[in-house]
mmCIF file of C-alpha atoms in Angstrom:
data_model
loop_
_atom_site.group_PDB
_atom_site.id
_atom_site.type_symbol
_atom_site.label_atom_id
_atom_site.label_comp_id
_atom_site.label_asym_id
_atom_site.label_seq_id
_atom_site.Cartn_x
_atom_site.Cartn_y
_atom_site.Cartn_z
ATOM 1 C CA UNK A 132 91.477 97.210 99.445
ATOM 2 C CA UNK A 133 87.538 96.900 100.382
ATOM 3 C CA UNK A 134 86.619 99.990 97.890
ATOM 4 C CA UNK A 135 82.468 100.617 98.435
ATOM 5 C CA UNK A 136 82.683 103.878 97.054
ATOM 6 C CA UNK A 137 84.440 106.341 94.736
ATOM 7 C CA UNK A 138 84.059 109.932 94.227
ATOM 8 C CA UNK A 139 85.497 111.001 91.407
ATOM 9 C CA UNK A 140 86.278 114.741 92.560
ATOM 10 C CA UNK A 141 85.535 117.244 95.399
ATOM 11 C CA UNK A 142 86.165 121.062 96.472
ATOM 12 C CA UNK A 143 85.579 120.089 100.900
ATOM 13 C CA UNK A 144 86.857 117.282 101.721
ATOM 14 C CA UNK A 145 90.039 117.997 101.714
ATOM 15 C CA UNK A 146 90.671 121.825 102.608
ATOM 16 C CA UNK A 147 92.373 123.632 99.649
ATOM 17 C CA UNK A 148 92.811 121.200 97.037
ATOM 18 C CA UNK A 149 90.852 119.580 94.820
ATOM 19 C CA UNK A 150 90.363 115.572 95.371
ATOM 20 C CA UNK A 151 88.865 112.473 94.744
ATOM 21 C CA UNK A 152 87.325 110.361 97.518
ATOM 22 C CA UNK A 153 87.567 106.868 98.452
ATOM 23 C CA UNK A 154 85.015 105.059 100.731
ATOM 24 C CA UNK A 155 86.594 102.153 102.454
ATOM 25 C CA UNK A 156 84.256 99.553 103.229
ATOM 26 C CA UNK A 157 84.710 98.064 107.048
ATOM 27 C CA UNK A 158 84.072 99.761 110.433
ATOM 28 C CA UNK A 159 84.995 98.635 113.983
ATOM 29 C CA UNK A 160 82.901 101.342 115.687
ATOM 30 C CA UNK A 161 78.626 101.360 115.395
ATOM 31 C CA UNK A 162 77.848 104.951 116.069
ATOM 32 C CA UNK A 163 74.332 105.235 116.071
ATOM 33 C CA UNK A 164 74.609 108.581 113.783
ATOM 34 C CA UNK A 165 76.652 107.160 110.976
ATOM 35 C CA UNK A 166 75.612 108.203 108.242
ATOM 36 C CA UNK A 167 77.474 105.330 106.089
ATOM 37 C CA UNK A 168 75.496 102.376 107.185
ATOM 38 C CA UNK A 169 76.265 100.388 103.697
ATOM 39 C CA UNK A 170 79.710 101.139 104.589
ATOM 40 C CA UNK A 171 80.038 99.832 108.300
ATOM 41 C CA UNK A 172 77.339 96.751 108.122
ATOM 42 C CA UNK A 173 78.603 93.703 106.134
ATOM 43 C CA UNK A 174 75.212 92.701 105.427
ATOM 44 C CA UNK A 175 74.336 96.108 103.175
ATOM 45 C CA UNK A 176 78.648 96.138 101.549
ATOM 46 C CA UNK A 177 77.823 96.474 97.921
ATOM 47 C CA UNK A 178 80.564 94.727 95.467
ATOM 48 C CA UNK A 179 83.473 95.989 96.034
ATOM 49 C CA UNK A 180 85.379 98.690 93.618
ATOM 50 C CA UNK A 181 88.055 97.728 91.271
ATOM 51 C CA UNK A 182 91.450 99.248 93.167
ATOM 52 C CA UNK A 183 93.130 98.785 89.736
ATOM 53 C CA UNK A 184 90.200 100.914 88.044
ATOM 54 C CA UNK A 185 90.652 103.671 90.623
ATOM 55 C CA UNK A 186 94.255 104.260 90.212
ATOM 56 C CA UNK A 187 93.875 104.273 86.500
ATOM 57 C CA UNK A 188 91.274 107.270 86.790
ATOM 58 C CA UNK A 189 93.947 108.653 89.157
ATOM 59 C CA UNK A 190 96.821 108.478 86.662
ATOM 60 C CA UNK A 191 94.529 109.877 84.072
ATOM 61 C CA UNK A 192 93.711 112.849 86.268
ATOM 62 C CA UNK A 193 97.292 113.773 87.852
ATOM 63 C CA UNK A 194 97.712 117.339 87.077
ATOM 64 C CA UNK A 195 93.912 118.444 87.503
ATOM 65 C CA UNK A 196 93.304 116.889 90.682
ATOM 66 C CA UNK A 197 96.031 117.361 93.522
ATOM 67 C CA UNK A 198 94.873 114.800 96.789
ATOM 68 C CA UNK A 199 92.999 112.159 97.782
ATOM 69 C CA UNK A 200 90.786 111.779 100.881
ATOM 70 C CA UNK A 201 90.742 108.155 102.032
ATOM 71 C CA UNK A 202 87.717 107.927 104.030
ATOM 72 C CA UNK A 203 85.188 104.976 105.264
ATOM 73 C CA UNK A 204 84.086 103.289 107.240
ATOM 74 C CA UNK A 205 87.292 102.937 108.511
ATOM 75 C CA UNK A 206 90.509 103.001 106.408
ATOM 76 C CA UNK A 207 92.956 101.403 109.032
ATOM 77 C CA UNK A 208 91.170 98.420 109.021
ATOM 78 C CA UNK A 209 91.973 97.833 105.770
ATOM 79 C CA UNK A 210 95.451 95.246 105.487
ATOM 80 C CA UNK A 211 96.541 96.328 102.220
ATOM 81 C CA UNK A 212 96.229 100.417 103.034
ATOM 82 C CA UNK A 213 100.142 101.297 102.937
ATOM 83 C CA UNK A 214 100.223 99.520 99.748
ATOM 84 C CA UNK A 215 97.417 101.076 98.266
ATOM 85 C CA UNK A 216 98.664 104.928 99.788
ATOM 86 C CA UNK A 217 102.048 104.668 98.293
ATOM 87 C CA UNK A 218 100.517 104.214 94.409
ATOM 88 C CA UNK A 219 99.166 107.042 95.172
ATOM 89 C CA UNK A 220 101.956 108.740 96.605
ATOM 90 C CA UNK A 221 103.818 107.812 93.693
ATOM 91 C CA UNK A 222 101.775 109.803 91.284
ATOM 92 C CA UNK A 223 102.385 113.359 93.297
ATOM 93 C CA UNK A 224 99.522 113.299 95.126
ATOM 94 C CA UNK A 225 98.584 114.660 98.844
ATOM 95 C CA UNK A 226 97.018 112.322 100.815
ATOM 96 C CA UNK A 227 94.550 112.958 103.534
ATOM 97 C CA UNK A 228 93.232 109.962 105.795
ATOM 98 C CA UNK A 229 90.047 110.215 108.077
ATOM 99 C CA UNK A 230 90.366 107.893 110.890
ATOM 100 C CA UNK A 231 88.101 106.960 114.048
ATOM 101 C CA UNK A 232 91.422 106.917 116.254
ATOM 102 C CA UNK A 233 90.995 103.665 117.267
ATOM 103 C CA UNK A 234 94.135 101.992 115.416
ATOM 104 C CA UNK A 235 97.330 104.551 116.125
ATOM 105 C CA UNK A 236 99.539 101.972 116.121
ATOM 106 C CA UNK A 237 98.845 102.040 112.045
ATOM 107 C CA UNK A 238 98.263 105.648 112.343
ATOM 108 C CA UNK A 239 101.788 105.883 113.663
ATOM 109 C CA UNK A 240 103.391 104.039 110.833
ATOM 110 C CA UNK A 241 101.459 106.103 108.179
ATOM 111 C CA UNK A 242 103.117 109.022 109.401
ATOM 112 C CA UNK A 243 106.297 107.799 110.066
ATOM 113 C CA UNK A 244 106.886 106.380 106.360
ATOM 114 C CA UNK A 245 105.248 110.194 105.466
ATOM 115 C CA UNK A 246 102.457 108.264 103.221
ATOM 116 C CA UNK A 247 100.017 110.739 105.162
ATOM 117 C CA UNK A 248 99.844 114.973 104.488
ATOM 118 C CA UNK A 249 96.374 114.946 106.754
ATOM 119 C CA UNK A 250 94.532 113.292 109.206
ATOM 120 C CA UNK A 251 91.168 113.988 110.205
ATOM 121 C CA UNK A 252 89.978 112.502 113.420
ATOM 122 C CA UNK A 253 86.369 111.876 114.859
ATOM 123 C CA UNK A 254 86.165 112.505 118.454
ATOM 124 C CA UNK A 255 83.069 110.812 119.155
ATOM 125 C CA UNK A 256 82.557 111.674 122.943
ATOM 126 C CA UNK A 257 84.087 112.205 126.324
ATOM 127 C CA UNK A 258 86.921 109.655 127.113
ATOM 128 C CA UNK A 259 84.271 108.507 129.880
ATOM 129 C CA UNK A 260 81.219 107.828 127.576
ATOM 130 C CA UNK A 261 83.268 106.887 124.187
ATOM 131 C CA UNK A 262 81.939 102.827 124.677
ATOM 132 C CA UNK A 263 78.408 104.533 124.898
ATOM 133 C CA UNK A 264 78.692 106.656 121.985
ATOM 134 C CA UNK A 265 80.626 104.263 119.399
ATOM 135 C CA UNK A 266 78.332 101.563 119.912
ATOM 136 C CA UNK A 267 81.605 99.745 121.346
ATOM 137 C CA UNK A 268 84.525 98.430 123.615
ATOM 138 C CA UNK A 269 86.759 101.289 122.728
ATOM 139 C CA UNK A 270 90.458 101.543 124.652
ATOM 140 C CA UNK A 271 90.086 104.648 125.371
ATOM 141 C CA UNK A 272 94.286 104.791 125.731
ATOM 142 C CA UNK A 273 94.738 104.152 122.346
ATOM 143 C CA UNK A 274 92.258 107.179 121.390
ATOM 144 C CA UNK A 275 94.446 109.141 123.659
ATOM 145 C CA UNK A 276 97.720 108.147 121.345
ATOM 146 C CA UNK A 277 96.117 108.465 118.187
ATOM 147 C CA UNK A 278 95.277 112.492 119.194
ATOM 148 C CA UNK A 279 98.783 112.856 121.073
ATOM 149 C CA UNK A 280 100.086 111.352 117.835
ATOM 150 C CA UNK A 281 98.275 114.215 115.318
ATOM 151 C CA UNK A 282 99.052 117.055 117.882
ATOM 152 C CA UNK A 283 103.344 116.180 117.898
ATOM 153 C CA UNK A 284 102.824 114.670 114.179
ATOM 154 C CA UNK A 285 103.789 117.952 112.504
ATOM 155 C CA UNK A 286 101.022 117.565 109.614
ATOM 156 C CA UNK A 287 97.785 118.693 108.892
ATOM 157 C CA UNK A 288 95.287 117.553 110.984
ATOM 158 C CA UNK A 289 91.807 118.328 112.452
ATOM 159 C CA UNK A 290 89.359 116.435 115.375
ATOM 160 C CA UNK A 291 86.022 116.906 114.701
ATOM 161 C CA UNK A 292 82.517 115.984 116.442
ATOM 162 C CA UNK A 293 79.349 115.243 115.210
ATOM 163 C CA UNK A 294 77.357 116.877 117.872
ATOM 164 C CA UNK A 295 73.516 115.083 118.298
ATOM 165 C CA UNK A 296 71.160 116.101 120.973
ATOM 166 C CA UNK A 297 69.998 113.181 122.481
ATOM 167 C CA UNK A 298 73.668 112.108 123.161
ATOM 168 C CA UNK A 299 76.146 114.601 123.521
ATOM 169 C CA UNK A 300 75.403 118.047 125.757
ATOM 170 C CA UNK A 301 77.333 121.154 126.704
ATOM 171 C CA UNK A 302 78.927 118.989 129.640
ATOM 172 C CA UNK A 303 80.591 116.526 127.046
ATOM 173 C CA UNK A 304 81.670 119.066 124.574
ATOM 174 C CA UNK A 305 83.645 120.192 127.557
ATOM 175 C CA UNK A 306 84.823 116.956 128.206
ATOM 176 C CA UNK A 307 86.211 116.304 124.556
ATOM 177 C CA UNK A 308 87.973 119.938 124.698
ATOM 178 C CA UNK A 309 89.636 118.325 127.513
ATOM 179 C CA UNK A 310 90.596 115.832 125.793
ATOM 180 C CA UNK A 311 92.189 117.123 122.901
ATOM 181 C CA UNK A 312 93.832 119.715 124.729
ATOM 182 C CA UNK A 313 96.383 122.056 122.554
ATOM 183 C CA UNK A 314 94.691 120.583 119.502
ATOM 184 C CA UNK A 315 91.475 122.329 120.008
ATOM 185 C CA UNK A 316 92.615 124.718 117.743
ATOM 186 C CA UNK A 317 91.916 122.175 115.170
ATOM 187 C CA UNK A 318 88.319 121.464 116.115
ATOM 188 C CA UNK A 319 85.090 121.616 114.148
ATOM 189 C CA UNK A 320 82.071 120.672 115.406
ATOM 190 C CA UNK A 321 79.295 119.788 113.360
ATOM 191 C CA UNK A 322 75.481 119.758 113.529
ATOM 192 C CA UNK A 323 73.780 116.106 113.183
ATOM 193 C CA UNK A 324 71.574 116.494 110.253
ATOM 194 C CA UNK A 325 68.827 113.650 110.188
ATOM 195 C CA UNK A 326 68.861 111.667 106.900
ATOM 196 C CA UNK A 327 68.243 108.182 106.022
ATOM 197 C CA UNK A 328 71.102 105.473 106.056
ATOM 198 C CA UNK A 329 72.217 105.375 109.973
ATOM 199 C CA UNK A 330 72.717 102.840 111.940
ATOM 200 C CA UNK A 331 69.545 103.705 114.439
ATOM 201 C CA UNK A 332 66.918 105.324 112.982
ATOM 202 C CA UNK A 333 65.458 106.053 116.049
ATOM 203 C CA UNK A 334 67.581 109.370 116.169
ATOM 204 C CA UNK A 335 65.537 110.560 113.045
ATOM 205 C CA UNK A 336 62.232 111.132 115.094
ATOM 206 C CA UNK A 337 63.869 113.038 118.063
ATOM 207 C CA UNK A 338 64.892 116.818 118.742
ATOM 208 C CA UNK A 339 68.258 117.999 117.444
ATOM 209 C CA UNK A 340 69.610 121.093 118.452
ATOM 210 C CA UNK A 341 68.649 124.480 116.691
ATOM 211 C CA UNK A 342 70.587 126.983 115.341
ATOM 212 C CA UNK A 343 70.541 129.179 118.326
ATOM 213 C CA UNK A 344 71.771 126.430 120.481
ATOM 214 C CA UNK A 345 74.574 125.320 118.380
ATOM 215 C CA UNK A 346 75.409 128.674 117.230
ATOM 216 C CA UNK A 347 76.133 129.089 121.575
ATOM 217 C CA UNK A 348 77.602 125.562 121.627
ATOM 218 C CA UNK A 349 80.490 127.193 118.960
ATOM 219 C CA UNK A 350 80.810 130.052 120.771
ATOM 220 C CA UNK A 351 81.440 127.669 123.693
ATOM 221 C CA UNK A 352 84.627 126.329 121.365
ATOM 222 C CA UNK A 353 86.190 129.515 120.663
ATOM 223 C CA UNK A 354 86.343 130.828 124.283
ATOM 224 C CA UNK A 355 87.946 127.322 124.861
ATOM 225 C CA UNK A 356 90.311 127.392 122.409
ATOM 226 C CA UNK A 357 91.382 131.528 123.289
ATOM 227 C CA UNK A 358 91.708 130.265 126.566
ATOM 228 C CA UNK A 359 94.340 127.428 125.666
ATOM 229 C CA UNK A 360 96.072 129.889 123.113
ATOM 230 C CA UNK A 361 96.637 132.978 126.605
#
């Protein structure tokens, strides 16, 4: 495993429990919003983590802590992730995997071998204008299997949307509601917040949307969602 990062424990990233975090190192997508630069460009990876180090503070910690959010960059890309999952699994811990969606063909043997407890999934965009958005090629069919895999999958799982004003309007939140269908009920959207480390720095200088306006862009969500649910 590619470790760049290691957070030793958190009350949000993984909803009800207590974790630890690990930052994969490696992305196949460039959104321009990332906020994980060092983690996504080869040319800013800092040396990698000790994986034997990390499971030893997760030994030492069973007990206290009860999952572990394996985050990135992106995780999938990673060769030796089952391996690296099932030490962890071993120890009694839940696991919960963020994902870009672009691999489900690992995604699909994570959760058939049960290594997985929850998945959260970016949605970056509209099927239409994901290539645009991701910074590149994306097949947008295996985006479609990865969230038709999390919806039948049984587990815990969210998509989620990090909404930016000079990309992504009303129009295209409509579009990814669209796309994720029954699992909207699973959805959070959340607010770009301008900070250094992204991948185009450019975005830091423009207009985001305000309060007001995202506050309606929620609302816009929930009728969605009560909509699917009557």
């Amino acid at each position: 495993m590619r470790i760049g990062g290691f957070q030793k424990i958190s009350l949000i990233d993984y909803p009800g429990k207590i974790s630890a975090v690990v930052f994969t190192q490696g992305c196949n997508f460039r959104c321009p919003f990332c906020h994980n630069a060092h983690l996504v460009l080869p040319s800013l990876f800092r040396e990698s983590l000790s994986e034997e180090e990390i499971i030893g503070f997760l030994a030492s910690r069973t007990g206290r802590l009860q999952g572990v959010v394996i985050t990135g960059g992106e995780p999938t890309l990673q060769n030796d992730l089952k391996d690296f999952i099932k030490k962890i699994k071993v120890m009694g811990y839940a696991v919960k995997l963020d994902t870009n969606g672009s691999r489900p063909f690992i995604l699909e043997e994570l959760i058939r071998q049960k290594l997985v407890d929850f998945v959260a999934m970016d949605v970056k965009a509209p099927i239409e204008r994901y290539r645009e958005v991701s910074g590149v090629n994306v097949n947008p069919d295996f985006i479609k299997k990865s969230i038709e895999l999390l919806i039948n999958s049984g587990l815990q799982y969210q998509f989620r949307t990090t909404f930016t004003k000079p990309l992504l309007n009303e129009v295209d939140l409509s579009g990814i509601m669209s796309l994720i269908g029954q699992g909207a009920k699973n959805f959070c959207l959340q607010p770009f917040v301008p900070q250094e480390s992204i991948l185009d720095d450019t975005l830091l200088d423009k207009a985001q949307y305000q309060d007001e306006e995202f506050n309606l862009l929620r609302k816009c969500c929930e009728e969605t969602i009560e909509a699917l649910a009557g």
